[in-house]
Short mmCIF file of C-alpha atoms and ligand atoms in Angstrom, two decimals:
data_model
loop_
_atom_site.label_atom_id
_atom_site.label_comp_id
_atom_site.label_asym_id
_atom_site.label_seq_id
_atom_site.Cartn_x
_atom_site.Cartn_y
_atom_site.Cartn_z
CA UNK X 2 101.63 178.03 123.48
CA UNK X 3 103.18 178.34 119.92
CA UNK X 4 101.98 180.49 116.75
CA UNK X 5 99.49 178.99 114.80
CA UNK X 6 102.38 178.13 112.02
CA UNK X 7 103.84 175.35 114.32
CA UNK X 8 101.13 173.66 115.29
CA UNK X 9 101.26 170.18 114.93
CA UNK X 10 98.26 168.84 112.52
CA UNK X 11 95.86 166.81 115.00
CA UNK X 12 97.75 166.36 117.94
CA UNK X 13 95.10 165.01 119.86
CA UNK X 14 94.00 162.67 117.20
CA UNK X 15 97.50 160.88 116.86
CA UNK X 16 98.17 160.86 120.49
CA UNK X 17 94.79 159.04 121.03
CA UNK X 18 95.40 156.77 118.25
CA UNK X 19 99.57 155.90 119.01
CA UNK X 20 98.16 155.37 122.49
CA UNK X 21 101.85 156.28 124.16
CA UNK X 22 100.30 156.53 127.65
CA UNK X 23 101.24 152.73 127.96
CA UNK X 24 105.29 153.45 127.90
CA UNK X 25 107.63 152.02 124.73
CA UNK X 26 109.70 153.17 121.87
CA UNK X 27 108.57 155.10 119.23
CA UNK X 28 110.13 156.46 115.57
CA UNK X 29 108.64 160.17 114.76
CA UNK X 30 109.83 159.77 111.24
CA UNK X 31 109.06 163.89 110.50
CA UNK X 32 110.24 165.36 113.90
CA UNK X 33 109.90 169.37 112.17
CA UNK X 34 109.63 171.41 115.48
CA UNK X 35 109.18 168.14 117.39
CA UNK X 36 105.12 169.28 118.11
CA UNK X 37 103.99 165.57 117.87
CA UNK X 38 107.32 164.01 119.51
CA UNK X 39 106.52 166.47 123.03
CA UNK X 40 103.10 165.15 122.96
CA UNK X 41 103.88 161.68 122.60
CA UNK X 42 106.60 162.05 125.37
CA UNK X 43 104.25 164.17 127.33
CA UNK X 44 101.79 161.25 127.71
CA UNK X 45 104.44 158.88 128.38
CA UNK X 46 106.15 157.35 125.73
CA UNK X 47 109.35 156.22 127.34
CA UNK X 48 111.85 157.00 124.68
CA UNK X 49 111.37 158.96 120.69
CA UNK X 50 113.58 158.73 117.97
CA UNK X 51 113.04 161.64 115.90
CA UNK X 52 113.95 161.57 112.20
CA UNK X 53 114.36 164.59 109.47
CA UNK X 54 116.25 164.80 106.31
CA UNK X 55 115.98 168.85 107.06
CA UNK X 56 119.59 169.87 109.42
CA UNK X 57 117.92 173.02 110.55
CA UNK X 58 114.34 171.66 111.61
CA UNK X 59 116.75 168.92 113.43
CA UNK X 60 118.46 171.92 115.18
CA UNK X 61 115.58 173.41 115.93
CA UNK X 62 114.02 170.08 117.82
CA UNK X 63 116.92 169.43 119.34
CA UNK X 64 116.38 173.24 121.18
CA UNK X 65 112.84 172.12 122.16
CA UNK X 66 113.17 169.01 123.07
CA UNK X 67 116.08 169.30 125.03
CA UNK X 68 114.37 169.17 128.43
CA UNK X 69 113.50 165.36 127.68
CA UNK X 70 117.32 164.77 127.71
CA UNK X 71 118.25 160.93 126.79
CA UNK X 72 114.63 160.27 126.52
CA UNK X 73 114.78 161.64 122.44
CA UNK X 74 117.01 160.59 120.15
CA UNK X 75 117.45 162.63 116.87
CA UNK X 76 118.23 161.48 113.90
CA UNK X 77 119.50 163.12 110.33
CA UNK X 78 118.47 160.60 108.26
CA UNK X 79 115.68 159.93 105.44
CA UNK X 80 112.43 158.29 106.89
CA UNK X 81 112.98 155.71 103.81
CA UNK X 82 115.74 154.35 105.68
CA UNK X 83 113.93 153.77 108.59
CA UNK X 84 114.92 150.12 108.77
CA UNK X 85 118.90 151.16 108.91
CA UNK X 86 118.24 154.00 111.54
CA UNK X 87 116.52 151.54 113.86
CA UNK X 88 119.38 148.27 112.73
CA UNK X 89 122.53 151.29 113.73
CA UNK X 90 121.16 151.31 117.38
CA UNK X 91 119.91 148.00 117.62
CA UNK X 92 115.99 148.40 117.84
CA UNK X 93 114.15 145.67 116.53
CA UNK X 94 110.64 146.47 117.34
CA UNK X 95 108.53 150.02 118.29
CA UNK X 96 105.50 150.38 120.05
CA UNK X 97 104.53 153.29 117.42
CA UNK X 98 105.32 155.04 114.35
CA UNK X 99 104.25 158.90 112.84
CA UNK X 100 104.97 160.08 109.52
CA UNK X 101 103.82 163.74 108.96
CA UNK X 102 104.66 163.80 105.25
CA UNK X 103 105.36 166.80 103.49
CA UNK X 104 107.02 170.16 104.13
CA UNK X 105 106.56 172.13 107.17
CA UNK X 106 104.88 175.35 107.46
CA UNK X 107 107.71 176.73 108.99
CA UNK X 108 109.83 175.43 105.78
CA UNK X 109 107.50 177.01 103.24
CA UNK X 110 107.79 180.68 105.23
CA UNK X 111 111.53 180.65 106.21
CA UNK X 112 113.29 182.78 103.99
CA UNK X 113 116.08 181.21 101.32
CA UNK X 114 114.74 177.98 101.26
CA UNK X 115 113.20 178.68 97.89
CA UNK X 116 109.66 176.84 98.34
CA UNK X 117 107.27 180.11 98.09
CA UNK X 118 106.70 183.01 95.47
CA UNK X 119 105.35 185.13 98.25
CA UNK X 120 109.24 186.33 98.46
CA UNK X 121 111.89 186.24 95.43
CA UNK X 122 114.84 184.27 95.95
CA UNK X 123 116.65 181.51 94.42
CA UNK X 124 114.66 178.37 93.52
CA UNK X 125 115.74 175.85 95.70
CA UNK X 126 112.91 173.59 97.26
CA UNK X 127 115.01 171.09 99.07
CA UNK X 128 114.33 170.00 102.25
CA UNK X 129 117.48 168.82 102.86
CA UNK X 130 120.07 171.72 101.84
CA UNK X 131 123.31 169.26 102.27
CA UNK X 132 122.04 166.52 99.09
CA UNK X 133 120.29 166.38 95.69
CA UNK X 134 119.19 168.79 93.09
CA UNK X 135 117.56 172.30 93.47
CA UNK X 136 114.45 173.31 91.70
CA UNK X 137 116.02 175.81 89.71
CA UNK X 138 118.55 172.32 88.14
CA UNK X 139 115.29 170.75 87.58
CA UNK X 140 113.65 174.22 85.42
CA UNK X 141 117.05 173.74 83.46
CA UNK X 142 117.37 170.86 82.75
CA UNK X 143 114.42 168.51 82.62
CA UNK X 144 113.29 168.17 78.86
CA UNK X 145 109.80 169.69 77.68
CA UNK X 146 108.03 167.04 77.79
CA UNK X 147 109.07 165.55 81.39
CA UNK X 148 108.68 168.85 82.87
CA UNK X 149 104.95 168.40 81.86
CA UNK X 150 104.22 165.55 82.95
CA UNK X 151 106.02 166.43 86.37
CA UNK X 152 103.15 169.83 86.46
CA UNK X 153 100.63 167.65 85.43
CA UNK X 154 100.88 164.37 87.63
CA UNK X 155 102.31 166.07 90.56
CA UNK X 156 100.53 169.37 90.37
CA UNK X 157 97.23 168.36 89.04
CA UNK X 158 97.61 170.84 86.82
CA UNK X 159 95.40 171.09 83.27
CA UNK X 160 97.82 173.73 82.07
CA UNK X 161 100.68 171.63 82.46
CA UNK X 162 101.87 171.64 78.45
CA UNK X 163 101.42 175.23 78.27
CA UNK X 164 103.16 176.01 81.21
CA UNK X 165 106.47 173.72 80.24
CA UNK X 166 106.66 175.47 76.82
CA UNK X 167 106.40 178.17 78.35
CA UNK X 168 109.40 177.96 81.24
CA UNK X 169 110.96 176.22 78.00
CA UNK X 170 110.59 179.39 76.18
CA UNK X 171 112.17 181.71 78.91
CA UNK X 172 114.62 179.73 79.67
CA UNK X 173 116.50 179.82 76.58
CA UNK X 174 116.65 184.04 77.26
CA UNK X 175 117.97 183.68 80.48
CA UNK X 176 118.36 180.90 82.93
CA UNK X 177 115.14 181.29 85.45
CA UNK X 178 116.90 180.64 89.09
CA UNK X 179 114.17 182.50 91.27
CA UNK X 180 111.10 181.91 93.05
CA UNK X 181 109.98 185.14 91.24
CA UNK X 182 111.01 184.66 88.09
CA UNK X 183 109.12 181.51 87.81
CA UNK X 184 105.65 182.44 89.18
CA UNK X 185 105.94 185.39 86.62
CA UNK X 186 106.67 182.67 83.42
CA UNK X 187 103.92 180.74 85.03
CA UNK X 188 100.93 183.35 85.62
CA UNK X 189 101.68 184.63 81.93
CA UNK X 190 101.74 181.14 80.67
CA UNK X 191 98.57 179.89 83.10
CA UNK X 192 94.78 181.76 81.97
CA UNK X 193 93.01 182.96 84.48
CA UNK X 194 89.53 183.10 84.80
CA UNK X 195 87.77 185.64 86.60
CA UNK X 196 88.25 184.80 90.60
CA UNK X 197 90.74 182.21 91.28
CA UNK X 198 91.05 181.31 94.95
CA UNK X 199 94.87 180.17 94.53
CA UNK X 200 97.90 181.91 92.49
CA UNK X 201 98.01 180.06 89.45
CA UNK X 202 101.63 179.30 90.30
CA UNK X 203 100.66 177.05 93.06
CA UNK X 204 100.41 173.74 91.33
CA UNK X 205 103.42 174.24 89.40
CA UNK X 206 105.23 174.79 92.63
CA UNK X 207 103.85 171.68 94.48
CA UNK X 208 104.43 169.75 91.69
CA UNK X 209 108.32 170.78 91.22
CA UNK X 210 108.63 170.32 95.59
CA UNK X 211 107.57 166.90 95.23
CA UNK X 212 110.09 166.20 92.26
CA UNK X 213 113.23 168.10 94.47
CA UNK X 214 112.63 166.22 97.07
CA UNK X 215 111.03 162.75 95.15
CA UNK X 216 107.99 163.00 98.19
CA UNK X 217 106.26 160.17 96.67
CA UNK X 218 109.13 157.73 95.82
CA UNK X 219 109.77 154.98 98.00
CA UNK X 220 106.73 155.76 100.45
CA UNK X 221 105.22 152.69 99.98
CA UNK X 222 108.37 150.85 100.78
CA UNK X 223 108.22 152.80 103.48
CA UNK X 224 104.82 151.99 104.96
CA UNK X 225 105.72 148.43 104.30
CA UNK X 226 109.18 148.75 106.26
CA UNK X 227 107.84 150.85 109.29
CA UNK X 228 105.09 147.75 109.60
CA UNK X 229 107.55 145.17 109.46
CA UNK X 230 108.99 146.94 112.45
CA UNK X 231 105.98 146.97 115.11
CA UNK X 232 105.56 144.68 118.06
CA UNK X 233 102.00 143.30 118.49
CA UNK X 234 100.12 145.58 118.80
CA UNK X 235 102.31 148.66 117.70
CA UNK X 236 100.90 151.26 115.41
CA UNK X 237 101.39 153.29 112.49
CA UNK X 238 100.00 156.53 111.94
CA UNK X 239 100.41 158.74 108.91
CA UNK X 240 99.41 162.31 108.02
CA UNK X 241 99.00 163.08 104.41
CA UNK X 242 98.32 166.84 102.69
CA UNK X 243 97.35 165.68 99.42
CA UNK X 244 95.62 163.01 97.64
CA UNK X 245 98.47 161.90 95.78
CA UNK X 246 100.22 161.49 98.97
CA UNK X 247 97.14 159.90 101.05
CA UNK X 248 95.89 157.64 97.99
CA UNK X 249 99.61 156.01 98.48
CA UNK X 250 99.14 155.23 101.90
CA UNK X 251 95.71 154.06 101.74
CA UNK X 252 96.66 151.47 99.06
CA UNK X 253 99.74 150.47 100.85
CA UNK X 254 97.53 149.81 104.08
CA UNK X 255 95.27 148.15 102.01
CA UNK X 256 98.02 146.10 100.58
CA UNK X 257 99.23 145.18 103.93
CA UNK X 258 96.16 144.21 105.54
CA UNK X 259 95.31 141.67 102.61
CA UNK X 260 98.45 139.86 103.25
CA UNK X 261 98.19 135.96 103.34
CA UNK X 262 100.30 136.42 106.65
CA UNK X 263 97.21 138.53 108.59
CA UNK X 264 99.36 140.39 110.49
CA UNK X 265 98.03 143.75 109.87
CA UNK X 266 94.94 145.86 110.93
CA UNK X 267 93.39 148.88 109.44
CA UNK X 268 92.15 150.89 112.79
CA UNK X 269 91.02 153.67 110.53
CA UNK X 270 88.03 152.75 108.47
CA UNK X 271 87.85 155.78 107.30
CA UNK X 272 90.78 158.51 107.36
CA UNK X 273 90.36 160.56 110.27
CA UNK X 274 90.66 164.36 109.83
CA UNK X 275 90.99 167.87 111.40
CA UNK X 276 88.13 169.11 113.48
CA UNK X 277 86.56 172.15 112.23
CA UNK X 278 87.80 174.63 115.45
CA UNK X 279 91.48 172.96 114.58
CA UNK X 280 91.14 174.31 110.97
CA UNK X 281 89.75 177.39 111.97
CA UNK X 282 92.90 177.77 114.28
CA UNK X 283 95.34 176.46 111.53
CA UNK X 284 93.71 176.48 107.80
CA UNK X 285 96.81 174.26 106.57
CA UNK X 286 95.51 171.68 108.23
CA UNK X 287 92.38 171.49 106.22
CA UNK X 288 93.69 168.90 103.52
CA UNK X 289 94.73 166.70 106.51
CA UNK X 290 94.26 162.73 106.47
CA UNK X 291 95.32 160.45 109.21
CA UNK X 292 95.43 156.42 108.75
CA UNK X 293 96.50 154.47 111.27
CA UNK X 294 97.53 150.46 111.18
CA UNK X 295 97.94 148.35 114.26
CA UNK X 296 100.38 144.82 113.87
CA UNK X 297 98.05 142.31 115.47
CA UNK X 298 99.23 140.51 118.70
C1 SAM T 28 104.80 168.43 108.32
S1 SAM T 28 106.41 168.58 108.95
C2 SAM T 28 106.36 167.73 110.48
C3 SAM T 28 106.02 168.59 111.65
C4 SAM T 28 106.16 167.87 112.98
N1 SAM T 28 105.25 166.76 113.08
C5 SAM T 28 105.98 168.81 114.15
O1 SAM T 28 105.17 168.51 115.03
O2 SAM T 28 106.64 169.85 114.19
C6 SAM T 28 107.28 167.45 107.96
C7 SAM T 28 108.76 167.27 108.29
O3 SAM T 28 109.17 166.07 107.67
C8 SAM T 28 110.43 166.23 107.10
N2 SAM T 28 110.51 165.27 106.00
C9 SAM T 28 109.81 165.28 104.85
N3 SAM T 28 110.15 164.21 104.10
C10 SAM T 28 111.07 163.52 104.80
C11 SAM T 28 111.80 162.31 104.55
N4 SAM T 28 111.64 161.62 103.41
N5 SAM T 28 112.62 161.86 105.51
C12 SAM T 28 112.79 162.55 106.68
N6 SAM T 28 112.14 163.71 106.96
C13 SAM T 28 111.30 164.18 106.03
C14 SAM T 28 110.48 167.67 106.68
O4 SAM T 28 111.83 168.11 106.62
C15 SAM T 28 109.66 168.37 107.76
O5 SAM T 28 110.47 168.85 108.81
#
């Protein structure tokens, strides 16, 4: 049994859905903890390939999983380049494909890796450590302007102009390099109105993970990729968090399903999401969406 902060979102849902019990290869492009990869070997996929840009979530699989020996295959790699992961080993169709976007719970809680302002420590936000910029490069160097529009299109957050004047503004004192030090310049810069259910540094802090780590660039290309890669009849699922994130994938499965070539299938009308008990049990799941596409035979 694990904790309640590595539970994978709708287990049940995706295994029902990716329908593993009849055999075949499949591509977990988010492997985290490897949750959904045990259940999908569990009920008898015959081989995973599990993907993560993140080394230590990969190291931390690779403990979990190790009792399905040569049966999982894991992979540090970015899910965008799912077409060269699968090329390098000479796969040319899977039966199935998950994507679990976004961080992990266990990412946003470990200490050092910068995503939270529950702790102070230096602003990092990457999910993978070894490549790219930190958040704290971003707070430095990303003109007023662009650092608005980043809090406002990727935060959903009204505030946005205020707020970038405001990191602006403290940044020219002193360079602002930690989790605390930000959520202080935001909350000061940020009015709050009576109750507020969520720190007002929350939307500033989405919005500068999904810059770090460019979450919504190249998904589509993605989706479009992993879909080229199914045999008839393989399926893709993917979980999304937030509606910037889900409103992607529902257009790009749109997009593929009204393809001259009819080769695609929506199998979720609607997106399917976590059942009450399951958010009771694990309230990050509430924001959950899961859409699923099947290649036709
Ligand atoms: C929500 S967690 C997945 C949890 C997993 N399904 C489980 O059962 O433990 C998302 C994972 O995807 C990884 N990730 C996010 N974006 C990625 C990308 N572009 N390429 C590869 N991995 C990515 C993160 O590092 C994180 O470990």
């Amino acid at each position: 049994m694990e904790s309640a902060g590595h539970r994978p979102v709708m287990v049940d849902e995706v295994v029902a859905l990716l329908r593993p019990e009849r055999g075949g290869l499949f591509v977990d492009c988010t492997v985290g903890l490897g949750g959904h990869t045990r259940a999908l070997l569990d009920r008898g996929a015959t081989r995973v390939i599990g993907v993560d840009r993140d080394p230590s979530a990969l190291a931390e699989a690779a403990e979990r999983l190790a009792v399905w020996g040569a049966r999982v295959t894991l992979v540090h790699a970015d899910y965008r380049s799912i077409e060269r992961v699968l090329d390098e080993r000479g796969m040319e169709e899977v039966t199935g494909v998950l994507a679990d976007l976004g961080v992990s719970s266990v990412q946003l809680d470990a200490p050092g890796r910068g995503f939270s302002f529950r702790r102070d420590e230096p602003l990092d936000m990457r999910m993978d450590p070894t490549a790219g910029v930190t958040a704290a490069d971003i707070v430095a160097r990303l003109p007023e302007g662009e650092l608005a529009d980043v809090i406002f299109q990727f935060g959903e957050e009204r505030y946005s102009r205020r707020i970038a004047r405001a990191i602006v503004r403290a940044r020219e004192r002193r360079p602002v390099t930690t989790t605390g030090e930000l959520a202080a310049v935001v909350r000061r810069a940020a009015p709050t109105k009576g109750w507020q259910r969520i720190d007002p540094a929350t939307r500033t802090f989405q919005a500068l993970r999904i810059k770090v780590n460019e979450e919504l660039e190249g998904l589509d290309g993605f989706l479009g990729a992993a879909a080229r890669r199914l045999e008839p009849e393989g399926r893709l699922a993917v979980i999304a968090f937030h509606s910037l994130e889900d409103r992607i994938v529902k257009h790009a499965f749109r997009a593929l399903a009204a393809a001259d070539d009819g080769e695609v299938a929506i199998v979720t009308k609607r997106p399917v999401q976590p059942s009450e008990a399951e958010i009771e049990l694990n309230p990050r799941a509430r924001s959950a969406k899961l859409r699923v596409i099947e290649r036709r035979g």
